[in-house]
XYZ file of C-alpha atoms in Angstrom:
503
model
C -19.010 4.478 13.445
C -21.034 2.866 10.716
C -23.042 -0.133 11.913
C -22.196 -3.410 10.222
C -24.429 -6.458 9.864
C -23.185 -10.004 10.478
C -20.179 -10.260 12.778
C -17.051 -11.420 11.009
C -14.278 -11.867 13.539
C -11.564 -12.472 10.977
C -11.236 -11.308 7.398
C -8.136 -11.219 5.195
C -7.708 -8.360 2.753
C -7.278 -9.451 -0.816
C -6.733 -6.086 -2.400
C -8.709 -3.166 -1.078
C -11.069 -3.439 1.839
C -14.712 -3.094 0.953
C -16.674 -2.497 4.133
C -20.342 -1.796 3.518
C -22.331 0.474 5.750
C -25.858 0.477 6.966
C -27.313 3.013 9.319
C -25.286 5.484 11.333
C -25.256 7.807 14.298
C -28.175 9.887 15.389
C -27.002 12.811 13.312
C -25.118 13.098 10.038
C -23.419 16.329 11.071
C -19.799 16.198 12.209
C -20.701 17.509 15.633
C -24.029 15.638 15.702
C -25.177 12.507 17.437
C -25.521 11.719 21.106
C -22.602 10.106 22.902
C -23.727 7.255 25.143
C -20.795 5.651 26.959
C -22.979 2.722 28.017
C -24.316 1.857 24.575
C -22.988 -1.319 22.996
C -20.761 -0.408 20.070
C -20.237 -2.236 16.795
C -16.675 -1.433 15.764
C -14.713 -2.430 12.673
C -10.947 -2.578 12.985
C -8.428 -2.789 10.147
C -5.488 -4.347 11.957
C -2.030 -5.836 11.391
C -1.427 -9.547 11.927
C 2.056 -10.512 13.143
C 1.388 -14.237 13.479
C 0.819 -17.005 10.948
C -2.941 -17.090 11.461
C -5.636 -14.898 13.055
C -6.892 -15.634 16.569
C -9.980 -17.662 17.350
C -12.893 -16.064 19.189
C -12.007 -17.195 22.732
C -10.152 -14.055 23.808
C -12.057 -11.843 21.378
C -15.330 -12.680 23.129
C -13.813 -11.707 26.482
C -12.538 -8.404 25.078
C -15.971 -7.669 23.646
C -17.593 -8.431 26.982
C -15.098 -6.228 28.791
C -15.555 -3.280 26.398
C -19.288 -3.724 25.706
C -18.640 -3.979 21.986
C -18.958 -6.116 18.893
C -15.545 -6.051 17.174
C -15.175 -6.983 13.527
C -11.523 -7.414 12.611
C -10.081 -7.231 9.119
C -6.525 -8.566 9.357
C -3.625 -7.551 7.113
C -0.539 -9.803 7.250
C 2.477 -7.832 8.458
C 4.555 -8.850 5.436
C 2.190 -7.060 3.049
C 1.024 -4.218 5.277
C 2.587 -1.393 3.255
C 0.962 -2.407 -0.024
C -2.397 -3.195 1.581
C -2.562 -0.014 3.649
C -1.591 2.107 0.634
C -4.371 0.478 -1.385
C -6.948 0.941 1.359
C -6.011 4.603 1.772
C -6.129 5.280 -1.962
C -9.608 3.770 -2.276
C -10.852 5.111 1.084
C -11.854 1.537 1.919
C -11.123 1.613 5.604
C -12.747 0.799 8.963
C -13.748 2.592 12.162
C -10.254 1.946 13.556
C -7.187 1.689 11.330
C -3.860 0.477 12.721
C -1.086 2.587 11.173
C 2.412 1.413 12.084
C 4.359 2.765 9.097
C 4.189 6.461 9.952
C 7.152 7.310 7.728
C 5.323 5.940 4.674
C 4.497 8.836 2.342
C 0.944 7.637 1.602
C 0.182 7.239 5.300
C 1.706 10.557 6.224
C -0.058 12.434 3.443
C -3.383 10.802 4.334
C -3.005 11.898 7.943
C -2.120 15.451 6.960
C -4.962 15.633 4.430
C -7.689 15.542 7.060
C -8.813 11.992 6.207
C -8.618 11.070 9.918
C -9.977 12.716 13.040
C -7.657 14.886 15.107
C -8.039 13.421 18.595
C -5.789 15.624 20.719
C -8.634 17.792 22.045
C -10.576 14.720 23.261
C -7.959 12.742 25.189
C -8.439 14.403 28.560
C -12.108 13.371 28.614
C -11.083 9.726 29.174
C -9.152 8.665 32.294
C -6.618 6.338 30.641
C -6.112 8.462 27.537
C -5.611 11.524 29.734
C -2.519 9.821 31.190
C -0.736 9.807 27.830
C 2.236 12.087 28.449
C 2.824 15.335 26.621
C 6.110 13.962 25.259
C 4.250 10.985 23.784
C 1.515 13.185 22.329
C 4.102 15.471 20.792
C 6.184 12.627 19.348
C 3.100 11.010 17.803
C 1.844 14.245 16.271
C 2.261 15.409 12.705
C 2.492 19.145 12.172
C 1.517 19.608 15.797
C -1.708 17.592 15.472
C -2.468 14.138 16.833
C -4.353 12.015 14.298
C -4.843 8.910 16.416
C -4.169 7.223 19.735
C -0.466 6.345 19.893
C 0.679 2.800 20.552
C 2.739 3.356 23.694
C 5.834 1.198 23.834
C 8.747 1.252 26.234
C 11.094 4.059 25.332
C 14.356 2.134 25.195
C 14.243 -1.655 25.036
C 17.765 -2.532 23.917
C 20.818 -3.880 25.631
C 23.234 -6.825 25.668
C 22.455 -10.503 26.231
C 25.575 -12.504 27.074
C 26.496 -16.105 27.941
C 27.032 -15.993 31.700
C 28.245 -19.600 31.771
C 30.976 -18.656 29.284
C 31.956 -15.618 31.365
C 32.214 -17.809 34.454
C 34.277 -20.450 32.681
C 36.789 -17.855 31.458
C 36.859 -15.916 34.741
C 35.314 -12.775 33.214
C 32.892 -10.228 34.638
C 29.860 -8.769 32.835
C 30.852 -5.741 30.741
C 30.687 -2.161 31.965
C 32.449 -0.497 29.039
C 32.839 -0.984 25.309
C 36.449 -2.020 25.981
C 35.075 -4.760 28.223
C 32.792 -5.873 25.400
C 35.718 -6.041 22.999
C 37.802 -8.049 25.486
C 34.941 -10.491 26.066
C 34.347 -10.843 22.310
C 38.039 -11.669 21.876
C 37.960 -14.243 24.687
C 34.767 -15.873 23.421
C 36.390 -16.178 19.980
C 39.837 -17.378 20.984
C 39.564 -19.219 24.325
C 37.150 -22.066 23.521
C 34.363 -20.962 25.905
C 32.199 -24.010 25.113
C 35.085 -26.363 25.884
C 34.687 -28.566 22.810
C 38.310 -28.144 21.716
C 37.269 -26.642 18.389
C 37.734 -23.053 17.218
C 34.069 -22.619 16.297
C 32.725 -19.658 18.297
C 32.673 -15.887 17.888
C 32.039 -13.173 20.430
C 29.187 -11.330 18.725
C 26.471 -12.626 16.455
C 24.688 -9.866 14.531
C 22.289 -9.379 11.626
C 21.760 -7.155 8.590
C 20.136 -4.306 10.507
C 21.972 -1.149 11.544
C 19.063 -0.057 13.717
C 17.640 -3.014 15.623
C 20.823 -5.062 15.404
C 23.992 -4.218 17.314
C 25.128 -1.013 15.606
C 22.677 1.579 16.939
C 22.791 0.288 20.503
C 26.600 0.246 20.441
C 26.340 3.759 19.044
C 24.445 4.847 22.149
C 27.328 3.565 24.271
C 29.684 5.787 22.273
C 27.364 8.808 22.550
C 25.850 8.856 19.054
C 22.718 11.056 18.988
C 19.414 9.441 18.089
C 19.219 10.220 14.347
C 19.790 13.949 14.828
C 21.738 16.275 17.099
C 20.255 19.704 17.783
C 22.430 22.648 18.780
C 21.249 25.467 21.030
C 20.520 27.635 18.006
C 18.310 24.976 16.437
C 20.785 23.626 13.878
C 20.455 19.916 13.103
C 23.343 17.541 12.461
C 22.670 14.001 11.222
C 24.050 11.284 13.493
C 26.387 9.919 10.822
C 28.271 13.207 10.630
C 29.410 12.936 14.252
C 32.720 11.555 15.495
C 30.807 9.187 17.757
C 29.300 7.497 14.695
C 32.787 6.969 13.281
C 33.908 5.582 16.651
C 31.064 3.051 16.484
C 32.021 2.048 12.938
C 35.620 1.614 14.087
C 34.458 -0.639 16.932
C 32.422 -2.799 14.546
C 35.296 -2.820 12.042
C 37.680 -4.100 14.711
C 35.218 -6.868 15.585
C 34.975 -7.819 11.920
C 38.707 -7.593 11.138
C 39.596 -9.804 14.107
C 36.846 -12.365 13.563
C 35.080 -11.458 16.809
C 31.725 -11.262 14.987
C 30.110 -13.580 12.443
C 31.660 -12.730 9.069
C 28.279 -12.854 7.342
C 26.518 -10.465 9.729
C 25.757 -7.968 6.957
C 23.564 -10.543 5.183
C 22.252 -12.512 8.185
C 18.528 -12.461 8.952
C 17.265 -12.049 12.517
C 15.961 -15.623 12.726
C 19.358 -16.969 11.618
C 21.137 -14.717 14.091
C 19.026 -16.012 16.958
C 19.472 -19.611 15.840
C 23.254 -19.204 15.808
C 23.175 -17.854 19.355
C 20.872 -20.657 20.523
C 23.174 -23.222 18.912
C 26.177 -21.915 20.846
C 27.954 -20.325 17.878
C 28.398 -16.987 19.691
C 28.074 -15.518 23.173
C 27.049 -11.855 22.733
C 23.704 -10.726 21.327
C 22.806 -7.040 21.094
C 19.141 -6.243 20.628
C 15.900 -6.064 22.592
C 16.509 -7.135 26.180
C 13.368 -9.274 26.199
C 14.856 -11.368 23.376
C 16.863 -13.098 26.122
C 13.847 -15.192 27.101
C 13.304 -16.305 23.514
C 16.995 -17.100 23.042
C 17.036 -19.203 26.200
C 13.925 -21.126 25.168
C 15.288 -21.678 21.655
C 18.418 -23.226 23.168
C 16.537 -25.911 25.093
C 17.613 -29.333 23.897
C 20.649 -27.782 22.174
C 22.477 -25.831 24.867
C 20.830 -27.021 28.060
C 23.673 -25.685 30.183
C 23.177 -22.144 28.868
C 23.033 -19.351 31.450
C 22.337 -15.807 30.329
C 23.143 -12.379 31.744
C 21.448 -9.236 30.430
C 23.206 -5.889 30.712
C 22.048 -2.327 30.055
C 24.664 -0.184 31.822
C 27.512 0.182 29.316
C 29.413 3.288 28.210
C 32.588 3.919 26.253
C 34.058 5.935 29.128
C 32.990 4.019 32.218
C 31.296 7.157 33.549
C 27.705 6.849 34.741
C 27.087 10.431 33.565
C 27.677 9.297 29.971
C 25.057 6.574 30.107
C 22.559 6.721 27.229
C 20.345 4.462 25.139
C 18.441 5.341 21.983
C 14.636 5.432 22.085
C 13.030 3.568 19.192
C 10.554 5.926 17.503
C 10.424 7.878 20.771
C 8.342 5.046 22.227
C 5.663 5.336 19.522
C 4.606 2.088 17.832
C 2.151 3.742 15.448
C -1.372 5.101 15.685
C -4.905 3.845 16.091
C -6.603 6.265 13.707
C -10.235 6.951 12.899
C -11.292 7.820 9.324
C -13.918 10.521 8.948
C -15.522 8.454 6.188
C -16.345 5.728 8.718
C -16.616 7.642 11.991
C -19.117 10.223 10.882
C -19.556 12.478 13.892
C -18.179 13.444 17.262
C -20.515 11.155 19.191
C -19.283 8.101 17.283
C -15.685 9.211 17.758
C -16.148 9.500 21.508
C -17.680 6.031 21.736
C -14.668 4.573 19.927
C -12.292 6.560 22.132
C -14.126 5.063 25.117
C -13.426 1.617 23.627
C -9.704 2.410 23.205
C -9.643 3.854 26.721
C -11.038 0.559 28.053
C -8.315 -1.399 26.219
C -5.804 0.432 28.434
C -7.265 -1.193 31.575
C -5.260 -3.846 33.412
C -7.741 -6.652 32.729
C -7.807 -5.867 28.994
C -4.001 -5.845 28.926
C -3.971 -9.213 30.691
C -6.404 -10.667 28.149
C -4.354 -9.459 25.176
C -1.035 -10.511 26.726
C -1.673 -13.721 28.645
C -5.228 -14.725 27.711
C -7.877 -16.144 30.031
C -6.748 -17.050 33.529
C -7.117 -20.763 34.123
C -7.234 -21.465 30.409
C -4.041 -19.979 29.031
C -2.138 -18.981 32.181
C -1.984 -19.014 35.949
C -1.025 -16.108 38.190
C 0.436 -16.094 41.708
C -0.020 -13.688 44.611
C 2.639 -11.356 43.193
C 0.720 -11.116 39.872
C 3.418 -13.132 38.101
C 1.823 -14.914 35.137
C 2.904 -18.284 33.744
C 1.647 -19.568 30.398
C 0.289 -23.093 30.964
C -0.614 -24.075 27.399
C 1.835 -22.551 24.939
C 0.205 -23.961 21.811
C -3.230 -22.700 22.804
C -1.764 -19.324 23.818
C -0.043 -18.961 20.453
C -3.298 -19.688 18.645
C -5.774 -17.712 20.741
C -3.788 -14.937 22.444
C -0.503 -14.089 20.727
C -2.121 -12.445 17.664
C -3.637 -9.794 19.954
C -0.321 -8.764 21.518
C 0.547 -6.224 18.813
C -2.897 -4.620 19.223
C -2.330 -3.535 22.820
C -2.411 0.278 22.832
C -0.020 0.334 25.797
C 2.622 -2.239 26.706
C 3.954 -1.152 30.088
C 2.950 0.086 33.520
C 0.798 -2.863 34.594
C 0.898 -4.946 37.775
C 0.624 -8.329 36.075
C 3.981 -9.479 34.739
C 5.786 -12.445 33.264
C 6.949 -15.010 35.816
C 9.941 -15.999 33.673
C 13.057 -14.681 35.480
C 14.779 -13.472 32.302
C 11.667 -11.637 31.083
C 11.148 -10.188 34.552
C 14.705 -8.838 34.671
C 14.447 -7.570 31.098
C 11.313 -5.619 32.044
C 13.143 -4.111 35.021
C 16.132 -3.059 32.903
C 13.877 -1.637 30.176
C 12.088 0.436 32.806
C 15.478 1.623 34.065
C 16.537 2.463 30.499
C 13.793 5.089 30.302
C 15.845 7.331 32.616
C 18.674 7.380 30.075
C 16.634 7.338 26.871
C 17.731 9.645 24.049
C 14.838 10.829 21.896
C 14.936 11.630 18.192
C 14.306 15.407 18.147
C 13.013 15.285 14.561
C 10.660 12.322 14.942
C 7.445 14.359 14.804
C 8.766 17.078 12.491
C 7.780 17.471 8.867
C 10.221 17.174 5.973
C 8.850 16.687 2.490
C 12.235 15.405 1.370
C 12.243 12.769 4.095
C 8.713 11.717 3.163
C 9.500 11.366 -0.544
C 13.213 10.440 -0.520
C 13.917 9.161 2.985
C 14.441 5.520 2.034
C 16.584 6.381 -0.968
C 18.784 8.736 1.040
C 19.121 6.315 3.938
C 20.386 3.646 1.550
C 23.357 5.878 0.736
C 24.307 5.971 4.426
C 23.569 2.311 5.087
C 25.698 1.164 2.153
C 28.539 3.509 3.106
C 28.480 2.335 6.733
C 28.626 -1.339 5.815
C 31.410 -0.761 3.269
C 33.533 0.983 5.888
C 32.968 -1.697 8.534
C 33.701 -4.486 6.044
C 36.919 -2.789 4.905
C 35.613 -2.107 1.413
C 36.105 1.663 1.667
C 38.221 4.194 3.513
C 37.121 6.953 5.876
C 37.629 9.426 3.042
C 35.289 7.405 0.841
C 32.755 7.260 3.677
C 32.881 11.056 3.942
C 32.433 11.319 0.180
C 29.243 9.278 0.534
C 28.049 11.753 3.157
C 28.627 14.563 0.705
C 26.647 12.630 -1.879
C 23.852 12.293 0.676
C 23.816 16.051 1.202
C 23.827 16.833 -2.513
C 21.124 14.255 -3.258
C 18.603 15.839 -0.909
C 20.194 15.756 2.533
C 20.822 19.503 2.615
C 17.200 20.139 1.714
C 16.038 17.699 4.398
C 18.135 19.475 7.017
C 16.720 22.860 5.996
C 13.151 21.541 6.194
C 13.686 19.950 9.591
C 15.355 23.077 10.948
C 12.443 25.217 9.764
C 9.942 22.776 11.295
C 11.916 22.642 14.545
C 11.984 26.421 14.749
C 8.248 26.624 14.121
C 7.391 24.073 16.806
C 9.813 25.489 19.375
C 9.346 29.215 18.746
């Protein structure tokens, strides 16, 4: 942990980060130095910014006080994170802590495997909060069986259906339990004038150009599609798009499209436009993150003031509870907080930084990074329900820290908003039915170098089938092209890696 001079709370990267060093630990050897948990730490952090501007120092000062540290952030805008991280890795211009969220990026993956970052697995159990990280999470966040950072722990399965309850009530319909129910509701919302304006101007679903975080993958879970890969008892891997359940999901989406039960432009609609259409009353079914319901409701204020929303997470294609399933996004891993050996020079420095990350897992640190300072940004009642009191100030001083929380669940403090509260409950319930990606932590050189190119073959073929631009035979021909273009090699590599890990 190289000591830095003047504190700079916020820096933007222009090209590569140039962080100068002065001084160091008590020993230059990797195992040297003396770990002092009570010593104030000066920590640099190369982090991702998901908001328009960096935060002011109000919350930062409280975090520093809580963790006994001086934190110097260098912020990378989310829109340019891949280019900036690649540049920083190539030039070894990093920081004590580096936020890595694009773990499937070849440069990131190769840097982790190369030994550029500390392997932290052996140290976790020395710290009370880090010791609680489950074995499943550690395994999913590992590469080649080694953990090169503290995983961002996110809820396993956050998706479900948000639906206009006021429209259901008007048409005498119940919330859906099956995919057939969803289809019937989509038809009614399209054809029976649920908003009562006498104009044929609504659809059932509103979706966006995203087969993963849009409707398709969640609907796929309801039909029993595996999460990316299906593993047989003998260790053979089958890609999800070669299953009948995937075809069933495409057929469901195709029926929605053919009958006009979904926005015709969904394949080219951005997420912001999708949410705006829902908020404007253009559609009544939104499939995505369950906590989006709160945002959708707030966006509709002044436009659809009579809007009532229902959120649903218990849907199957069969109606049988035993078939309930929901895909787990990245197995609940949001990335890694990693520690470059070039900056964190010995074990003592590493342990002091791990102590800092451990402290960020505490309830009061979570509250600071989620809600801000009590009495300034929010109030809290006796049930620990928090209400933001100054939204503009919260957005400026608190919101930028939200994506830096190393863990996002399991705390007593919670949102007082009823929709967010219910969404949190349903997301917690989803964890019991979460389907993991069995290949998430496995190594495939083909996936690392050709993954995006190969996925495009499948994405294009899926959209063409749903939009009626190709037949099932043509879809299967695209799958064969995928196999011949590197898919077969990817399968072989994953099967070998799976066998090695599970032998």
